[in-house]
Coordinates of C-alpha atoms and ligand atoms in Angstrom, one line a residue:
X1196 CA -0.8 27.6 -5.4
X1197 CA -3.7 26.4 -7.6
X1198 CA -4.7 23.2 -5.9
X1199 CA -5.8 20.4 -8.2
X1200 CA -5.7 16.6 -7.7
X1201 CA -5.3 15.5 -4.2
X1202 CA -6.3 18.2 -1.9
X1203 CA -5.6 17.1 1.7
X1204 CA -6.0 14.4 4.5
X1205 CA -9.8 13.5 4.7
X1206 CA -10.1 10.6 7.0
X1207 CA -8.3 7.9 9.0
X1208 CA -10.1 4.6 10.5
X1209 CA -8.6 4.0 13.8
X1210 CA -9.0 0.6 15.5
X1211 CA -9.8 1.0 19.2
X1212 CA -9.9 -1.6 22.1
X1213 CA -13.0 -0.2 23.6
X1214 CA -15.3 1.9 21.7
X1215 CA -17.1 3.6 24.5
X1216 CA -14.0 4.6 26.5
X1217 CA -12.4 5.8 23.2
X1218 CA -15.5 7.8 22.1
X1219 CA -15.2 9.6 25.4
X1220 CA -11.5 10.2 25.1
X1221 CA -11.7 11.8 21.5
X1222 CA -14.8 13.7 22.1
X1223 CA -14.4 15.1 25.8
X1224 CA -10.6 15.1 26.1
X1225 CA -9.2 15.7 22.6
X1226 CA -12.3 17.7 21.7
X1227 CA -13.3 16.3 18.3
X1228 CA -16.5 17.0 17.4
X1229 CA -18.8 13.7 17.1
X1230 CA -21.0 13.7 14.2
X1231 CA -22.4 10.4 13.9
X1232 CA -22.5 6.5 14.2
X1233 CA -23.0 4.1 11.4
X1234 CA -24.8 0.6 11.2
X1235 CA -21.4 -1.1 11.7
X1236 CA -21.0 0.8 15.1
X1237 CA -18.3 2.8 13.9
X1238 CA -18.1 6.3 15.3
X1239 CA -17.5 9.5 13.3
X1240 CA -15.8 12.7 14.3
X1241 CA -14.4 16.0 12.7
X1242 CA -12.0 18.8 14.1
X1243 CA -13.7 21.9 15.1
X1244 CA -12.6 24.2 11.9
X1245 CA -13.2 21.2 9.3
X1246 CA -16.3 21.6 7.3
X1247 CA -16.7 18.0 5.8
X1248 CA -18.9 15.5 7.9
X1249 CA -15.9 13.5 9.2
X1250 CA -12.3 12.9 9.6
X1251 CA -11.4 10.7 12.3
X1252 CA -13.3 7.3 12.6
X1253 CA -13.2 4.7 15.2
X1254 CA -13.8 0.9 14.8
X1255 CA -14.0 -1.5 17.8
X1256 CA -11.4 -4.2 17.2
X1257 CA -9.1 -6.7 19.1
X1258 CA -6.0 -4.7 18.0
X1259 CA -4.9 -1.1 17.9
X1260 CA -3.9 0.4 14.5
X1261 CA -5.2 2.1 11.6
X1262 CA -7.4 0.4 9.0
X1263 CA -7.1 2.8 6.4
X1264 CA -6.5 6.6 5.2
X1265 CA -8.4 8.6 2.7
X1266 CA -7.2 11.8 0.8
X1267 CA -9.9 14.1 -0.8
X1268 CA -9.4 15.0 -4.5
X1269 CA -10.9 17.9 -6.1
X1270 CA -13.5 16.5 -8.3
X1271 CA -15.0 13.2 -9.8
X1272 CA -12.8 14.0 -13.0
X1273 CA -9.7 14.0 -10.6
X1274 CA -10.7 10.9 -8.9
X1275 CA -11.2 9.1 -12.2
X1276 CA -7.7 10.4 -13.5
X1277 CA -5.9 9.5 -10.4
X1278 CA -7.4 6.0 -10.5
X1279 CA -6.2 5.6 -14.0
X1280 CA -2.6 6.5 -12.8
X1281 CA -2.5 4.1 -10.1
X1282 CA -3.7 1.4 -12.4
X1283 CA -1.2 2.2 -14.9
X1284 CA 1.7 2.2 -12.1
X1285 CA 0.6 -1.3 -11.7
X1286 CA -1.5 -1.3 -8.4
X1287 CA -5.1 -2.9 -8.5
X1288 CA -7.8 -0.4 -7.3
X1289 CA -11.3 -1.0 -6.2
X1290 CA -14.2 1.4 -5.8
X1291 CA -16.3 1.6 -2.6
X1292 CA -19.7 2.7 -3.1
X1293 CA -21.0 5.9 -1.8
X1294 CA -22.5 5.8 1.6
X1295 CA -20.6 2.9 2.9
X1296 CA -19.1 5.9 5.0
X1297 CA -21.6 8.1 6.4
X1298 CA -21.9 11.2 4.2
X1299 CA -19.3 10.3 1.8
X1300 CA -19.1 9.6 -1.6
X1301 CA -17.4 6.9 -3.8
X1302 CA -14.1 5.9 -2.7
X1303 CA -11.1 4.6 -4.8
X1304 CA -9.1 2.1 -2.3
X1305 CA -5.7 0.7 -3.1
X1306 CA -2.8 -0.9 -1.2
X1307 CA 0.5 1.2 -0.8
X1308 CA 3.8 -0.6 -1.3
X1309 CA 4.1 -0.2 2.4
X1310 CA 1.1 -2.4 2.8
X1311 CA -1.4 0.5 3.9
X1312 CA -4.9 0.8 2.7
X1313 CA -5.2 4.1 1.1
X1314 CA -8.3 6.0 -0.5
X1315 CA -9.3 8.6 -2.7
X1316 CA -12.6 10.3 -2.8
X1317 CA -14.0 13.5 -4.2
X1318 CA -17.3 13.9 -2.0
X1319 CA -18.2 14.3 1.4
X1320 CA -21.1 16.6 2.8
X1321 CA -20.3 20.0 3.8
X1322 CA -21.6 20.5 7.4
X1323 CA -19.7 23.5 8.1
X1324 CA -17.9 24.5 11.3
X1325 CA -20.8 26.3 13.0
X1326 CA -19.6 29.7 12.6
X1327 CA -21.9 30.4 9.5
X1328 CA -21.1 30.7 5.8
X1329 CA -22.0 34.4 5.6
X1330 CA -20.3 37.0 7.7
X1331 CA -18.8 34.2 10.0
X1332 CA -17.7 34.6 13.5
X1333 CA -14.0 34.0 14.3
X1334 CA -15.0 31.6 17.1
X1335 CA -18.2 31.0 19.0
X1336 CA -19.5 29.6 22.3
X1337 CA -19.7 26.1 21.2
X1338 CA -16.9 25.9 18.6
X1339 CA -14.0 24.7 20.8
X1340 CA -13.9 22.1 23.6
X1341 CA -11.2 20.1 25.3
X1342 CA -7.8 20.5 23.2
X1343 CA -9.8 21.6 20.3
X1344 CA -7.7 20.5 17.2
X1345 CA -8.9 22.3 14.2
X1346 CA -8.2 19.6 11.6
X1347 CA -6.6 16.0 10.6
X1348 CA -3.3 17.3 9.7
X1349 CA -1.1 14.4 8.6
X1350 CA -0.3 10.8 9.3
X1351 CA 3.1 9.1 9.8
X1352 CA 3.0 5.3 8.4
X1353 CA 5.7 2.6 8.7
X1354 CA 6.2 0.1 6.3
X1355 CA 8.7 -1.5 3.8
X1356 CA 9.7 -0.2 0.8
X1357 CA 8.9 3.5 1.2
X1358 CA 11.0 4.2 -2.0
X1359 CA 8.2 2.7 -3.8
X1360 CA 5.6 5.1 -2.1
X1361 CA 7.7 7.8 -2.8
X1362 CA 7.7 7.0 -6.7
X1363 CA 3.8 6.6 -6.5
X1364 CA 3.0 9.9 -4.7
X1365 CA 5.5 11.9 -6.6
X1366 CA 4.9 10.4 -10.2
X1367 CA 1.2 9.6 -9.9
X1368 CA -0.6 11.4 -7.0
X1369 CA 1.0 15.0 -7.4
X1370 CA 2.8 15.0 -4.1
X1371 CA 6.1 16.4 -3.6
X1372 CA 9.0 15.4 -1.3
X1373 CA 9.9 18.3 1.4
X1374 CA 12.2 16.4 3.8
X1375 CA 13.9 13.3 4.3
X1376 CA 15.9 11.4 6.8
X1377 CA 18.9 9.4 5.3
X1378 CA 20.3 6.3 6.7
X1379 CA 24.2 5.9 7.9
X1380 CA 26.9 6.5 5.4
X1381 CA 27.9 2.6 5.8
X1382 CA 24.5 1.6 4.5
X1383 CA 24.7 4.0 1.6
X1384 CA 22.6 6.6 2.9
X1385 CA 19.2 5.3 1.8
X1386 CA 15.9 7.3 2.6
X1387 CA 14.8 5.9 5.8
X1388 CA 11.8 8.5 6.5
X1389 CA 10.1 10.9 3.8
X1390 CA 8.0 13.8 4.4
X1391 CA 5.4 14.4 1.3
X1392 CA 3.2 17.4 0.8
X1393 CA 0.3 17.8 -1.8
X1394 CA -0.4 21.3 -0.5
X1395 CA 1.7 24.2 1.0
X1396 CA 2.1 22.4 4.2
X1397 CA 5.3 20.7 5.3
X1398 CA 3.9 17.3 5.1
X1399 CA 0.3 15.7 4.2
X1400 CA 1.7 12.1 4.7
X1401 CA 5.0 10.8 5.9
X1402 CA 6.4 7.2 5.6
X1403 CA 9.5 5.5 7.7
X1404 CA 11.1 2.5 6.3
X1405 CA 10.1 -0.5 8.5
X1406 CA 10.0 -4.4 8.0
X1407 CA 6.4 -4.9 9.1
X1408 CA 3.6 -3.5 6.6
X1409 CA 0.7 -1.4 7.4
X1410 CA 1.9 0.1 10.7
X1411 CA 0.8 3.3 12.3
X1412 CA 3.0 5.8 13.9
X1413 CA 0.7 8.3 14.5
X1414 CA -2.2 10.6 13.2
X1415 CA -1.4 14.2 13.5
X1416 CA -4.1 16.8 14.8
X1417 CA -3.4 20.5 13.9
X1418 CA -3.6 23.2 16.6
X1419 CA -3.8 26.7 15.8
X1420 CA -0.8 27.9 17.9
X1421 CA 2.1 26.6 20.1
X1422 CA 0.2 28.1 23.2
X1423 CA -2.6 25.7 22.0
X1424 CA -0.3 22.8 21.7
X1425 CA 0.6 23.7 25.5
X1426 CA -2.6 23.9 26.6
X1427 CA -3.2 20.6 25.0
X1428 CA -0.5 19.4 27.3
X1429 CA -2.3 21.0 30.3
X1430 CA -5.5 18.9 29.3
X1431 CA -3.4 15.8 28.9
X1432 CA -2.0 16.4 32.5
X1433 CA -5.4 17.1 34.0
X1434 CA -6.5 13.6 32.6
X1435 CA -3.5 11.6 33.1
X1436 CA -3.0 11.0 29.4
X1437 CA 0.4 9.4 28.8
X1438 CA 2.7 11.4 26.7
X1439 CA 5.5 10.0 24.5
X1440 CA 7.3 13.3 23.6
X1441 CA 6.9 16.9 24.1
X1442 CA 6.2 19.5 24.3
X1443 CA 9.0 20.2 22.1
X1444 CA 9.9 21.4 18.6
X1445 CA 10.7 19.1 15.6
X1446 CA 14.0 19.8 13.5
X1447 CA 12.2 18.0 10.8
X1448 CA 9.4 20.3 9.4
X1449 CA 10.3 22.6 12.2
X1450 CA 6.8 22.1 13.7
X1451 CA 5.9 22.3 17.5
X1452 CA 4.5 19.2 18.9
X1453 CA 3.2 16.9 21.8
X1454 CA 2.8 13.0 21.0
X1455 CA 0.6 11.2 23.4
X1456 CA -1.3 7.8 23.6
X1457 CA -5.0 7.2 23.0
X1458 CA -6.6 4.7 25.4
X1459 CA -5.7 1.8 23.0
X1460 CA -2.0 2.7 22.3
X1461 CA -2.5 4.6 19.2
X1462 CA -0.2 7.7 19.2
X1463 CA -1.6 10.8 18.2
X1464 CA 0.0 14.3 17.7
X1465 CA -0.9 17.7 18.8
X1466 CA 1.0 19.6 16.2
X1467 CA 1.3 23.4 15.0
X1468 CA 3.7 25.5 12.8
X1469 CA 5.9 24.1 10.1
X1470 CA 7.0 26.6 7.1
X1471 CA 5.4 26.9 3.8
X1472 CA 7.0 24.9 1.3
X1473 CA 6.3 25.0 -2.6
X1474 CA 6.6 22.2 -4.9
X1475 CA 9.7 23.7 -6.9
X1476 CA 11.7 23.9 -3.7
X1477 CA 14.7 21.7 -2.9
X1478 CA 14.0 18.9 -0.4
X1479 CA 15.8 19.1 3.0
X1480 CA 17.8 16.4 4.2
X1481 CA 18.7 15.0 7.9
X1482 CA 21.6 13.0 8.0
X1483 CA 21.7 9.9 10.3
X1484 CA 23.9 11.3 12.9
X1485 CA 21.7 14.4 13.3
X1486 CA 18.4 12.4 13.3
X1487 CA 18.0 13.2 17.0
X1488 CA 17.6 17.0 16.4
X1489 CA 15.4 16.1 13.5
X1490 CA 13.0 14.4 16.0
X1491 CA 13.5 16.6 19.2
X1492 CA 15.4 19.7 18.1
X1493 CA 16.2 21.0 21.9
X1494 CA 17.4 17.7 23.3
X1495 CA 18.7 15.7 20.2
X1496 CA 17.6 12.8 21.7
X1497 CA 16.8 9.7 19.6
X1498 CA 13.7 8.7 21.7
X1499 CA 13.6 4.8 21.9
X1500 CA 9.7 4.6 22.3
X1501 CA 9.2 7.1 19.6
X1502 CA 11.2 4.9 17.2
X1503 CA 10.1 1.5 18.3
X1504 CA 6.3 1.7 19.0
X1505 CA 3.9 1.3 16.3
X1506 CA 0.3 0.2 16.2
Ligands
M3P2182 C1 6.7 14.6 12.5 C2 6.0 15.8 12.2 C3 10.3 11.8 12.8 C4 9.8 13.0 12.8 C5 8.5 13.1 12.7 C6 7.9 14.3 12.3 C7 9.8 10.5 12.4 O1 5.7 13.5 13.0 O2 4.8 16.0 12.3 O3 6.9 16.7 11.6 O4 11.9 12.0 13.4
FE2183 FE1 3.8 14.2 12.9

């Protein structure tokens, strides 16, 4: 697939209750790579196989949750085109100056119908993954530590009016619908969850219908294998990290997963797998009565904490 427009999830700024505790958690237990601290005190991380400067930012705050998520676009011309499209769709945009985030170019920021702050940007400093640009090694002594997620894979966001988000993402931002969950027959089977891709992954972003705007369900960190997901579970056990669900397999997207809580109560996912969708595919549908299997295929359980707790 020739990739243009929006390329991938680029960053998420998480609110944490104790910055030092969270810094140690994401650095030493999760195994993200710390890449800097800015004048506002925000701490920057990236996954071990990401080559751009940062993907997960932590900001000290009084409540957990997500401040904004950012997606990288191909180039400045794409950024201008996409911003024009968002404005024509009827959503105001603002430009945030290059450098407001460390090593990151100008960002176009706007609010999604679900209330989340969403950003697009074209430039972030290439720092590499430490394995070299010429004749790279497959891995190296300082490449991996902790759970060692390779990338920020996707996020699942909760808010009202996901139908309008779907329209924006599919008609303006170049995403396509890969899977969806529909509500009960009595309610007219509205879409209650949508999984959208801008790539060859099962989802680069997902939304669940929810009355309160701007909520975070989870940020997902990609693991290179199911064995590495299980090993992440071992590390959670060794460090008494509270687990929400897993290890298990989703029916939705067919990924393998563990969901756990960071020290502030933000849910994160260690995730691998999924199949390889294309934009010409027909979206898959999960009916409400089978949603339990969509969530947790082996048990088919509708886990209450999973469905109810967001930050
Ligand atoms: C994922 C995933 C729901 C399923 C969520 C799925 C809301 O988070 O990464 O595939 O049931
Ligand atoms: Fe997920």
